[in-house]
PDB file of C-alpha atoms in Angstrom:
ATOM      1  CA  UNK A   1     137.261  89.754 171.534  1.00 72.00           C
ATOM      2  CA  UNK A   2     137.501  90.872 167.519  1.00 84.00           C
ATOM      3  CA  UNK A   3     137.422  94.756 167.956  1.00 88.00           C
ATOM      4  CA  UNK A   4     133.839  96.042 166.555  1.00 93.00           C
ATOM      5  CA  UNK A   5     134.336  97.962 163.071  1.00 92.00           C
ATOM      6  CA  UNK A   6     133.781 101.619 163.310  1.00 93.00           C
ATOM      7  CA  UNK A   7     132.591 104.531 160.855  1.00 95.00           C
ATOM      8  CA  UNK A   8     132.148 107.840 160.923  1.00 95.00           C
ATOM      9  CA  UNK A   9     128.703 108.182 161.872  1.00 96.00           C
ATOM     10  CA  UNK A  10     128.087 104.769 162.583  1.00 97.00           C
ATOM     11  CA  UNK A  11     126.153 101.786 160.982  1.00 98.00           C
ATOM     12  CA  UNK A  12     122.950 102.780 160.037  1.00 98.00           C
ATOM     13  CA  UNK A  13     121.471  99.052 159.938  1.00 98.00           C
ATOM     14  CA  UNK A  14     122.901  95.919 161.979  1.00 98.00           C
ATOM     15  CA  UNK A  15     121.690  92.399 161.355  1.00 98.00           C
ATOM     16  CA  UNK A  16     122.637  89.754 163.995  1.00 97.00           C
ATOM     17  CA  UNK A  17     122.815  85.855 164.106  1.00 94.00           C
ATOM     18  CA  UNK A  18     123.598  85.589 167.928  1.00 93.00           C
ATOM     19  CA  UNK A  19     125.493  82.038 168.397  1.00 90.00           C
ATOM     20  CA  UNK A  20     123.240  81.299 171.322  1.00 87.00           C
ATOM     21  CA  UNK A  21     124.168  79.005 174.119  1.00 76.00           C
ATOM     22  CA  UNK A  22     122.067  76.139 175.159  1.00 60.00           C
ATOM     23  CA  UNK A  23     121.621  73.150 176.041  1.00 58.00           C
ATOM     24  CA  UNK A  24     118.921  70.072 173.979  1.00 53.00           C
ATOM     25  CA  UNK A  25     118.375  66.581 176.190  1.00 51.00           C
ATOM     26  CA  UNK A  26     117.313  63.705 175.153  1.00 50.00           C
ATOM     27  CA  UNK A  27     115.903  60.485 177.450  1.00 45.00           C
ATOM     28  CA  UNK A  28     119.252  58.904 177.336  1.00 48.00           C
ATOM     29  CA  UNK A  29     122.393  60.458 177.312  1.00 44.00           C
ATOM     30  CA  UNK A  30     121.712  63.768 178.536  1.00 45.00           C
ATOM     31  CA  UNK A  31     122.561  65.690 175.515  1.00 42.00           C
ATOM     32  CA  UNK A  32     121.525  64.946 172.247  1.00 40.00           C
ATOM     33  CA  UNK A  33     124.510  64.668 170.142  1.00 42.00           C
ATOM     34  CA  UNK A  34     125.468  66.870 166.648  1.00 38.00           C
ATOM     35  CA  UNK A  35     122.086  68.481 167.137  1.00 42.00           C
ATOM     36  CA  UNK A  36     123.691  71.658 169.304  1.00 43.00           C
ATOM     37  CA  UNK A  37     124.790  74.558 168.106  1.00 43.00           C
ATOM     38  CA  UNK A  38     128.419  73.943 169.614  1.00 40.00           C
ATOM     39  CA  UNK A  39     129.063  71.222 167.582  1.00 43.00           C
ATOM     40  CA  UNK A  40     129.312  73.557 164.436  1.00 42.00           C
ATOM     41  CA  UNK A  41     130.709  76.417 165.854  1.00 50.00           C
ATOM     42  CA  UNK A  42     131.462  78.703 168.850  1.00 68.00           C
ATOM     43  CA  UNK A  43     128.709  79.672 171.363  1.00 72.00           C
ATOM     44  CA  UNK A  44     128.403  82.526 173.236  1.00 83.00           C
ATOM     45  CA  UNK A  45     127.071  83.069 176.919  1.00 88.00           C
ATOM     46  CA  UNK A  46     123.891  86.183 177.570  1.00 89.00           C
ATOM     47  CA  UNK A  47     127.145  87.885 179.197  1.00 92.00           C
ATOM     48  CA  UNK A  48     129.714  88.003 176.659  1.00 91.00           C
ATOM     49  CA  UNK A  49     127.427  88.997 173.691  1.00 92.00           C
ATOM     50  CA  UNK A  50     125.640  91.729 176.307  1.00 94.00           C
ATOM     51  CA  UNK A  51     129.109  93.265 176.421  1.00 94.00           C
ATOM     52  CA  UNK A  52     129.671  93.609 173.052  1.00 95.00           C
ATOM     53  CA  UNK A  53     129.644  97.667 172.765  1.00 96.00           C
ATOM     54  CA  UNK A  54     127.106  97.282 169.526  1.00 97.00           C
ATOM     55  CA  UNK A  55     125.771 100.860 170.992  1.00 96.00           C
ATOM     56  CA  UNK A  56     129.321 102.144 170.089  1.00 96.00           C
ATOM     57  CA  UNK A  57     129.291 101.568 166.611  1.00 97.00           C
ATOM     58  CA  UNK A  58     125.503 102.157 165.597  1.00 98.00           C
ATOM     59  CA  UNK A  59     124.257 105.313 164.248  1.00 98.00           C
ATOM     60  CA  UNK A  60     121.809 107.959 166.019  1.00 98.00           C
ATOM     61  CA  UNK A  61     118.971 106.529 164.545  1.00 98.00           C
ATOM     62  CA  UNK A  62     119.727 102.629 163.489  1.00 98.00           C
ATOM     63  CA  UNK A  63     117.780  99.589 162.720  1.00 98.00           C
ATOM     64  CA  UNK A  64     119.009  96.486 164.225  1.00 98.00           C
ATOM     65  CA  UNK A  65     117.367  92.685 162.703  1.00 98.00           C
ATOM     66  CA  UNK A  66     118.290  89.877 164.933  1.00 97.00           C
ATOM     67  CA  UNK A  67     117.566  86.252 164.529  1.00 96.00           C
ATOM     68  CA  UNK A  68     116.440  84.675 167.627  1.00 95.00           C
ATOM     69  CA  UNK A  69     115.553  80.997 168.716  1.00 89.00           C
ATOM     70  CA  UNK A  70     111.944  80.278 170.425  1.00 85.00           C
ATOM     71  CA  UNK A  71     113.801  79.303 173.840  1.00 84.00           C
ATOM     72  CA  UNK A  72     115.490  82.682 173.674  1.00 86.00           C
ATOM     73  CA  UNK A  73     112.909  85.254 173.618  1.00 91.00           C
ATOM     74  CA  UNK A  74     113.640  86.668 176.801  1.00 93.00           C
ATOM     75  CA  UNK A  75     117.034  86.488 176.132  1.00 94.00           C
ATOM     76  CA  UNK A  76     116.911  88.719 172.926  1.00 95.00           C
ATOM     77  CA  UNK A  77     114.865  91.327 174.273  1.00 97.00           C
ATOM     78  CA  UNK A  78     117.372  91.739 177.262  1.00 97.00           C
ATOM     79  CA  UNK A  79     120.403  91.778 174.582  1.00 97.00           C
ATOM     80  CA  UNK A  80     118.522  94.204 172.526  1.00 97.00           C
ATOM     81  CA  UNK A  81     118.515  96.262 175.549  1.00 98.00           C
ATOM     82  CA  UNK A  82     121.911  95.795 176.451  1.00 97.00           C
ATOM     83  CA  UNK A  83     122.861  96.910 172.656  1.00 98.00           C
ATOM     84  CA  UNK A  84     120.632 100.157 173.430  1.00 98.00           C
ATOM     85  CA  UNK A  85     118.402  98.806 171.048  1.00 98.00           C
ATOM     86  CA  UNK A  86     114.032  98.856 172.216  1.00 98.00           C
ATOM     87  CA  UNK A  87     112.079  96.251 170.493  1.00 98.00           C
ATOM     88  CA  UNK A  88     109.707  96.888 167.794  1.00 98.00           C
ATOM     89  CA  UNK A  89     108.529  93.915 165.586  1.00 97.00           C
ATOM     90  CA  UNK A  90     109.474  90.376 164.276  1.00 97.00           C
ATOM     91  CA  UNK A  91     110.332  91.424 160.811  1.00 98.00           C
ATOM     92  CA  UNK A  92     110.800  88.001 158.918  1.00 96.00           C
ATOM     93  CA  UNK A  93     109.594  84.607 159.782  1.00 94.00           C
ATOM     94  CA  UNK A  94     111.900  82.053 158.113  1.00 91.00           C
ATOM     95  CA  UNK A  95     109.565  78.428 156.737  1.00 87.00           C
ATOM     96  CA  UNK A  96     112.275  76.425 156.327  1.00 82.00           C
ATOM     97  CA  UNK A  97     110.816  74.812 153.516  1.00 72.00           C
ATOM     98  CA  UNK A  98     111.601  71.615 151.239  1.00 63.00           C
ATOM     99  CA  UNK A  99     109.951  71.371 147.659  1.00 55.00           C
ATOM    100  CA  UNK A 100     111.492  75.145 146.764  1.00 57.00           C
ATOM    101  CA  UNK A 101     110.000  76.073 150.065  1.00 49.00           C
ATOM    102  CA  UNK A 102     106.314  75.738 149.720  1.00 58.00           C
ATOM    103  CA  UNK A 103     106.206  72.786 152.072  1.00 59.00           C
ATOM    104  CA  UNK A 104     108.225  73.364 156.125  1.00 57.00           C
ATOM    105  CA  UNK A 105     109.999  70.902 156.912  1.00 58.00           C
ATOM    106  CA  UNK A 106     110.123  69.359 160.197  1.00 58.00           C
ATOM    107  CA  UNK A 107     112.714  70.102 162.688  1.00 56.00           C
ATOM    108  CA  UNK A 108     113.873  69.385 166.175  1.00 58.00           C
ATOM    109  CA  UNK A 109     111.527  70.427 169.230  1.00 54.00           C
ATOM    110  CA  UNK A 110     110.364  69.292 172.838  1.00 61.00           C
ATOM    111  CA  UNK A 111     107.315  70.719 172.756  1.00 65.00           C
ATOM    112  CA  UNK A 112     106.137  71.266 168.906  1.00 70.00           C
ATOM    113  CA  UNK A 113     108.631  70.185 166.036  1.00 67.00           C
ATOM    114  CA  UNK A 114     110.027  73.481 164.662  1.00 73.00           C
ATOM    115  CA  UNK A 115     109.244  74.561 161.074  1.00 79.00           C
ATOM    116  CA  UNK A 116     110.112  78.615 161.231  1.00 85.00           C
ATOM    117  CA  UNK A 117     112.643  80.797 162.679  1.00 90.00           C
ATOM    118  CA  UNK A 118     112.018  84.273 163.632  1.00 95.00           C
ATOM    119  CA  UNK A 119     114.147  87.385 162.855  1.00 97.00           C
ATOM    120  CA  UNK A 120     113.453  90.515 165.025  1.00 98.00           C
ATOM    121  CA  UNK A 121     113.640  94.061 164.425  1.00 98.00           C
ATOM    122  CA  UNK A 122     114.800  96.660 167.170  1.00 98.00           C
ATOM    123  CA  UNK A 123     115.201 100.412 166.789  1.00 98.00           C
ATOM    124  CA  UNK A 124     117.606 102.803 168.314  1.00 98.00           C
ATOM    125  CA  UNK A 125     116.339 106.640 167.168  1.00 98.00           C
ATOM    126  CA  UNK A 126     114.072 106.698 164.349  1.00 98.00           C
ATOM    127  CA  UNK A 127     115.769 105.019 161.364  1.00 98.00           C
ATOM    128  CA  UNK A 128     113.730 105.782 157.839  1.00 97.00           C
ATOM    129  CA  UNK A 129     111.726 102.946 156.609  1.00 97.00           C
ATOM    130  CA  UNK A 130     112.568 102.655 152.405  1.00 97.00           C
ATOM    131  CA  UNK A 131     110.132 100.450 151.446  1.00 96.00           C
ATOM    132  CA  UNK A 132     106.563  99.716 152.494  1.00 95.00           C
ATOM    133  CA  UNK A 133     106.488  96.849 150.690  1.00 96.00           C
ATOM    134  CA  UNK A 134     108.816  94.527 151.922  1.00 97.00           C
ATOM    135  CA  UNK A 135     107.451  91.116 152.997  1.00 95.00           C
ATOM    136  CA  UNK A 136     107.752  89.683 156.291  1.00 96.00           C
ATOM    137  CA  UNK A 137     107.396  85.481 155.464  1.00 92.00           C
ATOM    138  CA  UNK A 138     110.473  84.158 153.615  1.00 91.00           C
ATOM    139  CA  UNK A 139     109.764  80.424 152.203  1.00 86.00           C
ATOM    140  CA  UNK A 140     113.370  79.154 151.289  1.00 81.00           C
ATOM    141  CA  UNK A 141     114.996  75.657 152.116  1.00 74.00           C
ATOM    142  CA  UNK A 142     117.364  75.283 154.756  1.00 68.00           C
ATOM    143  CA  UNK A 143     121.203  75.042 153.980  1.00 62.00           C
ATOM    144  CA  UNK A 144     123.777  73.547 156.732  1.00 61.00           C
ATOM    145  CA  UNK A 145     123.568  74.331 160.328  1.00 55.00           C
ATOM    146  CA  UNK A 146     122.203  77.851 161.610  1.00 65.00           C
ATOM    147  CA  UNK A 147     122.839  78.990 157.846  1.00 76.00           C
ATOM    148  CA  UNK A 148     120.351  82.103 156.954  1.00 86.00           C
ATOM    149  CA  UNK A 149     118.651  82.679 153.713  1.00 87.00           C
ATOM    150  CA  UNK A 150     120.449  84.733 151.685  1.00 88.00           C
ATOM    151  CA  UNK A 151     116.718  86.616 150.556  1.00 91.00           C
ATOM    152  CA  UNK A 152     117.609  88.370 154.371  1.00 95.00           C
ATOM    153  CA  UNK A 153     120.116  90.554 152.721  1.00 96.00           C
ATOM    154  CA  UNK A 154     118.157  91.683 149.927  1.00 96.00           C
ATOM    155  CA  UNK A 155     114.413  92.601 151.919  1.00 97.00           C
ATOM    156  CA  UNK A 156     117.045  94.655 154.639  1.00 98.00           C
ATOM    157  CA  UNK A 157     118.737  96.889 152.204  1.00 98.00           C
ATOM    158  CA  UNK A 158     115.127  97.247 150.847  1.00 98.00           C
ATOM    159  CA  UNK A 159     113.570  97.985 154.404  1.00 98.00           C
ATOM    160  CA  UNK A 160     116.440 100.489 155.754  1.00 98.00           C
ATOM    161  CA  UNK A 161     119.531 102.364 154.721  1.00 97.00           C
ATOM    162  CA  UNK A 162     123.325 101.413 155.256  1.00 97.00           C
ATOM    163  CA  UNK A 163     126.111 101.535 155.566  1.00 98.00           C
ATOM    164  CA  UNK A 164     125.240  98.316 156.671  1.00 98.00           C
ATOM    165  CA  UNK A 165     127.319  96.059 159.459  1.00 97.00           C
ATOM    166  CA  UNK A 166     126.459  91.728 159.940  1.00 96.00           C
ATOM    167  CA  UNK A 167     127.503  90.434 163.302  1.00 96.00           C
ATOM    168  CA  UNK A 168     128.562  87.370 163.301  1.00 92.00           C
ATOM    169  CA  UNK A 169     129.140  86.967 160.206  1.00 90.00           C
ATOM    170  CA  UNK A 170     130.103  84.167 157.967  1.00 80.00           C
ATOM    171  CA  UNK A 171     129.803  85.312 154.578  1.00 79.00           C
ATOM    172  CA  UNK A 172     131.236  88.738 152.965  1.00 84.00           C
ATOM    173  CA  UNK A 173     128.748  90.427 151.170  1.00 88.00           C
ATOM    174  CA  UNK A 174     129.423  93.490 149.030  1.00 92.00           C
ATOM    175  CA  UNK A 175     128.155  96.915 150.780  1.00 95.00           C
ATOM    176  CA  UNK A 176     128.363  94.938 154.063  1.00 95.00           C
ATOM    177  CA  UNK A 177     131.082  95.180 156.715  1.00 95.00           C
ATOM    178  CA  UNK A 178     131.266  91.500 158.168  1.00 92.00           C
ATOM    179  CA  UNK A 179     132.300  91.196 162.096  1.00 90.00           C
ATOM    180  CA  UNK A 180     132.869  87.441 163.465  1.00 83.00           C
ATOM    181  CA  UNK A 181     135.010  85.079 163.981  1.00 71.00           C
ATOM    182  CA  UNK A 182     133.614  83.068 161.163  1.00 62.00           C
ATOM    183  CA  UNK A 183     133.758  86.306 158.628  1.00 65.00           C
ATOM    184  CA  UNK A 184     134.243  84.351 155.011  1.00 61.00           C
ATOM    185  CA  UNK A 185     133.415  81.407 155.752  1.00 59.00           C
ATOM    186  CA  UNK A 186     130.547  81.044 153.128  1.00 56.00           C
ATOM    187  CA  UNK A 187     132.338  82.685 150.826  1.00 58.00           C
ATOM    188  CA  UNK A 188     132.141  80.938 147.442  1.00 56.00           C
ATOM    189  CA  UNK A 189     129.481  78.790 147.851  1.00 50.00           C
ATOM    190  CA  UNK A 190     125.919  79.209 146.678  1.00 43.00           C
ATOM    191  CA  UNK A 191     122.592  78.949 148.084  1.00 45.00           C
ATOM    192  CA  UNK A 192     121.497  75.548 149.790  1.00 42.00           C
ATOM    193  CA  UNK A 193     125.520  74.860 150.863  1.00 39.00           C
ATOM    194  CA  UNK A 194     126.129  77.266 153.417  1.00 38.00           C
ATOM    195  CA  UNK A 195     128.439  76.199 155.627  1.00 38.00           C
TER     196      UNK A 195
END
């Protein structure tokens, strides 16, 4: 495992893309192909990103955002725990728009076809809110696979105080220390062609 970056102090605000582990079925072969997540990049089991010592690294009183799939919600509760993190609130709900985002477009699903993405916000202490004015629905378009919108970055440093750490990280953004094993990765490219 990448060693976790540490500070004096520790990271006052942690935002987390989790590369969550599962499997999607279709009627025929079993799996449905190029629609997982491991087909664009490494996933990680409940155990190995539980044992991650995020606890180590965070700050007294720390705000941690964490983007979670609907077939995960028990999952991310129990990782928030296992980061010492206790659930407070979905902070941002992603429409993952077309037409400059007005519109959702329609994703994958089994049960209803998926049109948002949620992004969760745990507490460790009492971290300061900044701003009470920072909006919770985020209409963007999508950009390649598990890609975030880039509008995260801005409403976080507006919600909470750094320094600031990303796990799993793909892009380096200035005032943010980037941990992954995909760190850079969007470097260079602009909105709407993540990688």
């Amino acid at each position: 495992m990448i060693p976790l970056p540490k500070i004096d102090g520790g990271f006052r605000t942690i935002l987390a893309d989790p590369p969550w582990s599962f499997k999607t079925y279709s009627n025929r072969s079993g799996t449905t192909p190029h629609r997982g997540a491991h087909e664009h990049y490494v996933v990680a089991s409940f155990d190995d990103m539980a044992a991650i010592p995020v606890g180590s690294v965070s700050a007294k009183d720390c705000a941690l955002f964490m983007w979670v799939v609907d077939s995960h919600f028990d999952e991310a509760l129990a990782l928030g725990k296992a980061w010492q993190f206790e659930f407070k609130t979905c902070a941002f709900v992603w429409f993952k728009g077309r037409n400059e985002g007005v519109v959702p477009k329609v994703g994958m699903g089994y049960w209803t076809r998926k049109q948002t993405e949620q992004c969760w916000l745990f507490t460790r202490g009492k971290p300061p809110r900044i701003s009470k004015g920072v909006e919770q629905a985020i209409f963007c378009g999508r950009g390649r696979h598990s890609a975030k919108p880039d509008e995260q970055y801005e409403r976080i440093e507006a919600l909470t105080g750094g320094p600031y750490l990303e796990l799993f990280s793909r892009l380096s953004r200035p005032g943010w220390t980037a941990w992954g094993n995909q760190t850079g990765l969007r470097d260079g490219l602009f909105d709407g062609e993540a990688a």
